[in-house]
JSON list of C-alpha atoms in Angstrom, two decimals:
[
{"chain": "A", "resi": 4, "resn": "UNK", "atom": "CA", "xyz": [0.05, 96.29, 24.97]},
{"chain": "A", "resi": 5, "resn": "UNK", "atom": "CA", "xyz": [-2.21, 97.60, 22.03]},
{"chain": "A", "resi": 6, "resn": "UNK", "atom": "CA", "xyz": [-1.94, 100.76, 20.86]},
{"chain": "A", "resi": 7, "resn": "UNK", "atom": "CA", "xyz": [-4.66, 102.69, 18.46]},
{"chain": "A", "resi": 8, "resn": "UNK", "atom": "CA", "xyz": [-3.72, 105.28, 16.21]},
{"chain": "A", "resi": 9, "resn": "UNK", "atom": "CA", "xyz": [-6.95, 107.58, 14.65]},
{"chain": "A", "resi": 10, "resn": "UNK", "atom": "CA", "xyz": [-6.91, 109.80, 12.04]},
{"chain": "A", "resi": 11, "resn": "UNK", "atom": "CA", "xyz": [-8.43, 111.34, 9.18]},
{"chain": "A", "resi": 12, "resn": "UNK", "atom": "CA", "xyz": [-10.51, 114.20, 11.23]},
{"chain": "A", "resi": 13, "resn": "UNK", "atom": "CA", "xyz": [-11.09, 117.39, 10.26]},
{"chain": "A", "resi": 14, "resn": "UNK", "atom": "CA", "xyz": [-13.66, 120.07, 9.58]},
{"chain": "A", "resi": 15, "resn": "UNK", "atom": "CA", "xyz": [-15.70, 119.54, 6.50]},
{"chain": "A", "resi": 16, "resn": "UNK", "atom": "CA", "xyz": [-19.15, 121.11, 5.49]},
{"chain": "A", "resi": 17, "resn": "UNK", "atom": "CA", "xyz": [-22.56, 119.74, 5.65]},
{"chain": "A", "resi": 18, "resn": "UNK", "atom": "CA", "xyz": [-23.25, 117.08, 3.15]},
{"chain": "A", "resi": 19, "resn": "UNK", "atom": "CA", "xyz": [-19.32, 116.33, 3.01]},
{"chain": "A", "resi": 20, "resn": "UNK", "atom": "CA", "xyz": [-17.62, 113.10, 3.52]},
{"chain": "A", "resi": 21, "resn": "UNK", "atom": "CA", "xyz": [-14.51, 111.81, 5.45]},
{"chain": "A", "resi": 22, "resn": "UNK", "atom": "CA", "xyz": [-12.97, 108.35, 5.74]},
{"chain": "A", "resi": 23, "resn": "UNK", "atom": "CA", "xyz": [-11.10, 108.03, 8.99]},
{"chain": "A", "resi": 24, "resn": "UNK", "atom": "CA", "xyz": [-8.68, 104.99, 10.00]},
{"chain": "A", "resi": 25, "resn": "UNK", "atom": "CA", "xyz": [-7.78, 103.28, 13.24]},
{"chain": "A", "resi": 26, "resn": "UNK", "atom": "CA", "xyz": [-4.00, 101.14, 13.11]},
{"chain": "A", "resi": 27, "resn": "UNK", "atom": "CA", "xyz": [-3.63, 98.79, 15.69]},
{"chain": "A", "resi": 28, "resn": "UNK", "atom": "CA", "xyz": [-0.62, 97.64, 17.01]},
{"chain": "A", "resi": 29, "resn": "UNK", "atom": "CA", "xyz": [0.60, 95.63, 19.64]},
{"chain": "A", "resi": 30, "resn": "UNK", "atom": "CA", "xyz": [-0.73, 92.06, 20.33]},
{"chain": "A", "resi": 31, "resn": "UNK", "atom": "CA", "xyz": [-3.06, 89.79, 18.24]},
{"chain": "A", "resi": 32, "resn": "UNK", "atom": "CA", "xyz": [-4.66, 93.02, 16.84]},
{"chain": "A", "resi": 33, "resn": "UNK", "atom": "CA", "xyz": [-5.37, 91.35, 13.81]},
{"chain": "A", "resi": 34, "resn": "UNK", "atom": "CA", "xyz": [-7.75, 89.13, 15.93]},
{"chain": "A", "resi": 35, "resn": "UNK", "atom": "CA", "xyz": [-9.99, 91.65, 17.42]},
{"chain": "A", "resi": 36, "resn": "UNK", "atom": "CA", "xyz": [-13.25, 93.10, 17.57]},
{"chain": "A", "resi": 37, "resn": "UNK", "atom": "CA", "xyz": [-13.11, 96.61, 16.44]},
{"chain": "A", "resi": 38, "resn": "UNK", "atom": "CA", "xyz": [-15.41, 99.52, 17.05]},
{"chain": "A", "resi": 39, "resn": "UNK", "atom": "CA", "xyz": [-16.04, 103.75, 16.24]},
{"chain": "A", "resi": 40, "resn": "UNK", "atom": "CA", "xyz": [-17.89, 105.62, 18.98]},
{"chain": "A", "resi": 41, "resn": "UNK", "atom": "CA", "xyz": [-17.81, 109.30, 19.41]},
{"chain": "A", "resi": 42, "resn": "UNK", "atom": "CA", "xyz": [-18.22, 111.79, 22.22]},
{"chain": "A", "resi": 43, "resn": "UNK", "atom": "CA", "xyz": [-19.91, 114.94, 20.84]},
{"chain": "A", "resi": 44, "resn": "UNK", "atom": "CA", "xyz": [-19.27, 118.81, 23.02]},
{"chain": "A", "resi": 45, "resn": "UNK", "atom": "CA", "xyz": [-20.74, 118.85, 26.54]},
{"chain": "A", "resi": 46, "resn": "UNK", "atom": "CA", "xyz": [-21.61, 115.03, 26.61]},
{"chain": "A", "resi": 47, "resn": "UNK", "atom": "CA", "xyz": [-20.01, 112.94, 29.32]},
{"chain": "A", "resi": 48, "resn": "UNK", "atom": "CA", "xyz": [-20.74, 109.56, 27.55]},
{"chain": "A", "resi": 49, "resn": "UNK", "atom": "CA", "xyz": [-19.30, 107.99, 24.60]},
{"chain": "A", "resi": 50, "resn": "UNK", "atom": "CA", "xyz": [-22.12, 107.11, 21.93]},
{"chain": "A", "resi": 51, "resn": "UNK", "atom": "CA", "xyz": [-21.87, 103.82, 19.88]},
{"chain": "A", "resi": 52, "resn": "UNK", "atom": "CA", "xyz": [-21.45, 104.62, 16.38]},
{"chain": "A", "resi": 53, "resn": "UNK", "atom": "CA", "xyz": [-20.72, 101.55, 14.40]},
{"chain": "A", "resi": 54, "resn": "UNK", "atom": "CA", "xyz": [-18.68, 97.93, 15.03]},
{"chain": "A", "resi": 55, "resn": "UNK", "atom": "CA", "xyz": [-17.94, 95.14, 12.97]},
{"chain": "A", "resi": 56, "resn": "UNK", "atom": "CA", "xyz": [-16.57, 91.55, 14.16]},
{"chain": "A", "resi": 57, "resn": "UNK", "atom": "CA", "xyz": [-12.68, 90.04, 14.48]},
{"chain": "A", "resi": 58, "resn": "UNK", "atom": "CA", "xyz": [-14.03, 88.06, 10.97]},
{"chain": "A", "resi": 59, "resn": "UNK", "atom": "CA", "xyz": [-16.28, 90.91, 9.28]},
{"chain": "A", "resi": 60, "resn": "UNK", "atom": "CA", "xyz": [-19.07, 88.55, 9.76]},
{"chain": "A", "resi": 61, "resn": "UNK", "atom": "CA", "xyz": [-20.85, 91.01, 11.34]},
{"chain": "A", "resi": 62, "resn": "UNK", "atom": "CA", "xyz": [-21.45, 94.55, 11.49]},
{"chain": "A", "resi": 63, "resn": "UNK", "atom": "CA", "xyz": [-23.53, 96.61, 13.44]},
{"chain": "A", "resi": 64, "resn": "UNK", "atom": "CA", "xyz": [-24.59, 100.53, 13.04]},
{"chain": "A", "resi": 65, "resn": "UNK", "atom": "CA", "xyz": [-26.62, 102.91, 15.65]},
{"chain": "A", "resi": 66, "resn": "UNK", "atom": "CA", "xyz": [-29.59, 104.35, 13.72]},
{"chain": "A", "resi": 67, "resn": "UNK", "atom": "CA", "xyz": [-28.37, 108.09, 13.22]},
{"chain": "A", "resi": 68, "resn": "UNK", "atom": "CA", "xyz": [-25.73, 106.30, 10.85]},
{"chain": "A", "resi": 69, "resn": "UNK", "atom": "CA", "xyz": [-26.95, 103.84, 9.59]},
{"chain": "A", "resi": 70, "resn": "UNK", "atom": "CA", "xyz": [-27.24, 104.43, 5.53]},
{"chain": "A", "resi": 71, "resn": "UNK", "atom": "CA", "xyz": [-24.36, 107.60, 6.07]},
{"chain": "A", "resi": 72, "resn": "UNK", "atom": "CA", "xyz": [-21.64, 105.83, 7.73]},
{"chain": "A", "resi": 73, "resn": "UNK", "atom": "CA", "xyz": [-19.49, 102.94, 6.31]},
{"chain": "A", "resi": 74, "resn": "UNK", "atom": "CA", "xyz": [-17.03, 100.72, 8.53]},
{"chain": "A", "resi": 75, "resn": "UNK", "atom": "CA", "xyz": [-14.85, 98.38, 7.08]},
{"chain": "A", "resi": 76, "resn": "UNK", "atom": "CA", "xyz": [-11.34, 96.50, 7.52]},
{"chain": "A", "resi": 77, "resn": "UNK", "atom": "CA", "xyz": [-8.43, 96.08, 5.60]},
{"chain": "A", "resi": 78, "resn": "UNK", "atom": "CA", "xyz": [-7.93, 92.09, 4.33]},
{"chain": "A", "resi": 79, "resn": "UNK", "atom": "CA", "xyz": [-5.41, 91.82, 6.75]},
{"chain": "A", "resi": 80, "resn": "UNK", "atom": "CA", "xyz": [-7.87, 92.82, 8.98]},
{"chain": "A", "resi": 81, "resn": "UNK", "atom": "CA", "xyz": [-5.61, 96.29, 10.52]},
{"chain": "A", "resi": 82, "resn": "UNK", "atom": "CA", "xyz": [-6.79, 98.98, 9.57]},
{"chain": "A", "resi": 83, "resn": "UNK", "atom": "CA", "xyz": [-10.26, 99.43, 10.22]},
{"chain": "A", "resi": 84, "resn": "UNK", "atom": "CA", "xyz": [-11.94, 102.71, 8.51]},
{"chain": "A", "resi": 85, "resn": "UNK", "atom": "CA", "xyz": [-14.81, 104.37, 8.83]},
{"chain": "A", "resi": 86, "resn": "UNK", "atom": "CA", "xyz": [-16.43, 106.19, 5.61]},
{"chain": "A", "resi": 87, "resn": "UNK", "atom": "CA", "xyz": [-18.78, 108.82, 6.50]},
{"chain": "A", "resi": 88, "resn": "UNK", "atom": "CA", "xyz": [-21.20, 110.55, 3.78]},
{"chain": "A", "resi": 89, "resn": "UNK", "atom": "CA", "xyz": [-24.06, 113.14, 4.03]},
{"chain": "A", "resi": 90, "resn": "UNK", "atom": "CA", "xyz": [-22.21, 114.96, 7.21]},
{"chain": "A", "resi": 91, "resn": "UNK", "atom": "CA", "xyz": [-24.74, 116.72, 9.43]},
{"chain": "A", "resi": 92, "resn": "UNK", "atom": "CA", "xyz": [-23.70, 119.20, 12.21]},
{"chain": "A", "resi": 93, "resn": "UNK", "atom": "CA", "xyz": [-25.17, 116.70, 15.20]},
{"chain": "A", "resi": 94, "resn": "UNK", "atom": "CA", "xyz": [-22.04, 114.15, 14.00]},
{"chain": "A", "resi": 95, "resn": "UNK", "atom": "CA", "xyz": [-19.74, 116.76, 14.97]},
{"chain": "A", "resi": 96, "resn": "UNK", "atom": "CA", "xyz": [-17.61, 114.59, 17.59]},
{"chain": "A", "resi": 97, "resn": "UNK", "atom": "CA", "xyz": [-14.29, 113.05, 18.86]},
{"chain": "A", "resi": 98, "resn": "UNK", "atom": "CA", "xyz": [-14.07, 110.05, 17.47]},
{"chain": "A", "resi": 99, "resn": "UNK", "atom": "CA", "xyz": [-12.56, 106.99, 19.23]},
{"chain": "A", "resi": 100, "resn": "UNK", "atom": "CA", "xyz": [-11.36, 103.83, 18.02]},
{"chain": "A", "resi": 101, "resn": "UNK", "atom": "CA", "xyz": [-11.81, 100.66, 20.02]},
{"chain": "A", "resi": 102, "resn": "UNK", "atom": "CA", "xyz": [-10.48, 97.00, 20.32]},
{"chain": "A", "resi": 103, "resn": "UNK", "atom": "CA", "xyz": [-11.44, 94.15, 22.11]},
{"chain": "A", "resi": 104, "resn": "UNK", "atom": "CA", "xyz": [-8.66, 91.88, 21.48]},
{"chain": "A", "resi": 105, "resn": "UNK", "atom": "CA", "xyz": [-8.65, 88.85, 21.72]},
{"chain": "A", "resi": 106, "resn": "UNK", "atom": "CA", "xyz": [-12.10, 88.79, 20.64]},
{"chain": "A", "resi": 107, "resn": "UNK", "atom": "CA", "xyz": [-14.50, 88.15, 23.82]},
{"chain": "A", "resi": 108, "resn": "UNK", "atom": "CA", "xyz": [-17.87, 89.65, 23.47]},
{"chain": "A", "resi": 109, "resn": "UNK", "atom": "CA", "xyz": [-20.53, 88.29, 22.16]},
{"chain": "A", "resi": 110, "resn": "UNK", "atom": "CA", "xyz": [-21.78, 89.29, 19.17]},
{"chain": "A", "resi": 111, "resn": "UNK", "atom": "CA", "xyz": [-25.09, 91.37, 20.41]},
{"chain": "A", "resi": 112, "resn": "UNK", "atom": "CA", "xyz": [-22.44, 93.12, 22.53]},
{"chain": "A", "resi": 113, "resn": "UNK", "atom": "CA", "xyz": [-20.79, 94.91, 20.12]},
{"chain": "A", "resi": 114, "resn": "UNK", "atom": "CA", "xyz": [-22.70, 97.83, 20.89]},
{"chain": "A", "resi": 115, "resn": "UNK", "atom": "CA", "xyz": [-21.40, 98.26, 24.45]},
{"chain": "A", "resi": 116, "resn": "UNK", "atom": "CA", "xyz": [-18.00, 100.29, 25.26]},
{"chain": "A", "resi": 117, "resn": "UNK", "atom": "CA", "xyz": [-17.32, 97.98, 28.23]},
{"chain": "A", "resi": 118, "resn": "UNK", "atom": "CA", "xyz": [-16.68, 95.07, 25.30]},
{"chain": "A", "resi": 119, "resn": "UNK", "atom": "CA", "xyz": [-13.72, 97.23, 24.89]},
{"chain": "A", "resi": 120, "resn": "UNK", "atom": "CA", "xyz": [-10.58, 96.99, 26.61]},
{"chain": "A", "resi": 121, "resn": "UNK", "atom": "CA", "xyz": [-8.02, 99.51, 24.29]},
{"chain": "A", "resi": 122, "resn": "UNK", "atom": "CA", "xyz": [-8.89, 103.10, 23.10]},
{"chain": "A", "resi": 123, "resn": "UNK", "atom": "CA", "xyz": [-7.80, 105.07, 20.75]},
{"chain": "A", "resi": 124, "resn": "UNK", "atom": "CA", "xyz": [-6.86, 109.27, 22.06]},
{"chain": "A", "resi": 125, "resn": "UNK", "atom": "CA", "xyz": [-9.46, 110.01, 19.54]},
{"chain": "A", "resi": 126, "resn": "UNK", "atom": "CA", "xyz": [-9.76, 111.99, 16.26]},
{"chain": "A", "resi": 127, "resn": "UNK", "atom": "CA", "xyz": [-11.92, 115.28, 16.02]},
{"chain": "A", "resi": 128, "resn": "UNK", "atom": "CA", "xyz": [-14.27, 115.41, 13.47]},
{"chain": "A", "resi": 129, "resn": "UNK", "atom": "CA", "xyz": [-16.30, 118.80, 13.02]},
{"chain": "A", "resi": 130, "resn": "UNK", "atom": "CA", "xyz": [-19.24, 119.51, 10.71]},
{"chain": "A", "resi": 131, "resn": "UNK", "atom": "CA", "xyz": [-20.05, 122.95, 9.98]},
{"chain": "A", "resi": 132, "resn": "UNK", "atom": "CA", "xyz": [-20.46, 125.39, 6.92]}
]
C-alpha cells in the first residue's frame, strides 16, 4: 500500500514563495508517475496543477503556473517537490500529492486525476497579505 506524506504549506503573502514535498512510501514508489493538483475553497473538483513522469522525461504544467511553479524529484526519484514563486491569492488551495505507481498512463494523461490511484490528505497552502 502507498502512502503520501505532503508538507511544506502555510500562509505566505502575495509575491512569496513556498517549496512543498510529497514522500512516498510503500511499493515501487520510486517507479511512479507523480503529480500536484489542488482544490481551492468552495470548489468540488480537484484542478491539475503540474506532473512530471516515473523518469523526469517529461513534465507537464496547467497554464496559471506555468513560469511560477516548479516540480521536480529527488535523484532517487522520492521526494517529489513543488517550488512555487510569485504567489497570487487565486493559488490559495489544498494541495494534494498523487502517484500512479507502477507507472500506467500515458504520457498525454498526466493531466487527468483518474491516472492516479494514491493521494496524498493534502497540504494547505494560503496566499494572502
Amino acid at each position: 500500500q502507498v502512502q503520501l506524506v505532503e508538507s511544506g504549506g502555510g500562509l505566505v503573502q502575495p509575491g512569496g514563495s513556498l517549496r512543498l514535498s510529497c514522500v512516498a512510501s510503500g511499493g515501487a514508489s520510486n517507479y511512479a508517475h507523480m503529480a500536484w493538483f489542488r482544490q481551492a475553497p468552495g470548489r468540488t473538483e480537484r484542478e491539475f496543477v503540474a506532473a512530471i513522469s516515473w523518469s523526469g522525461g517529461r513534465i507537464v504544467y496547467a497554464d496559471s503556473v506555468k513560469g511560477r511553479f516548479t516540480i521536480s524529484r529527488d535523484k532517487t526519484k522520492n521526494p517529489v517537490y513543488l517550488q512555487m514563486d510569485s504567489l497570487q491569492p487565486e493559488d490559495t488551495a489544498v494541495y494534494y500529492c498523487a502517484v500512479d505507481v507502477p507507472p500506467q498512463a500515458i504520457l498525454s494523461s498526466l493531466r487527468s486525476p483518474t491516472s492516479y490511484e494514491y493521494w496524498g490528505q493534502g497540504t494547505q497552502v494560503t496566499v494572502s497579505s
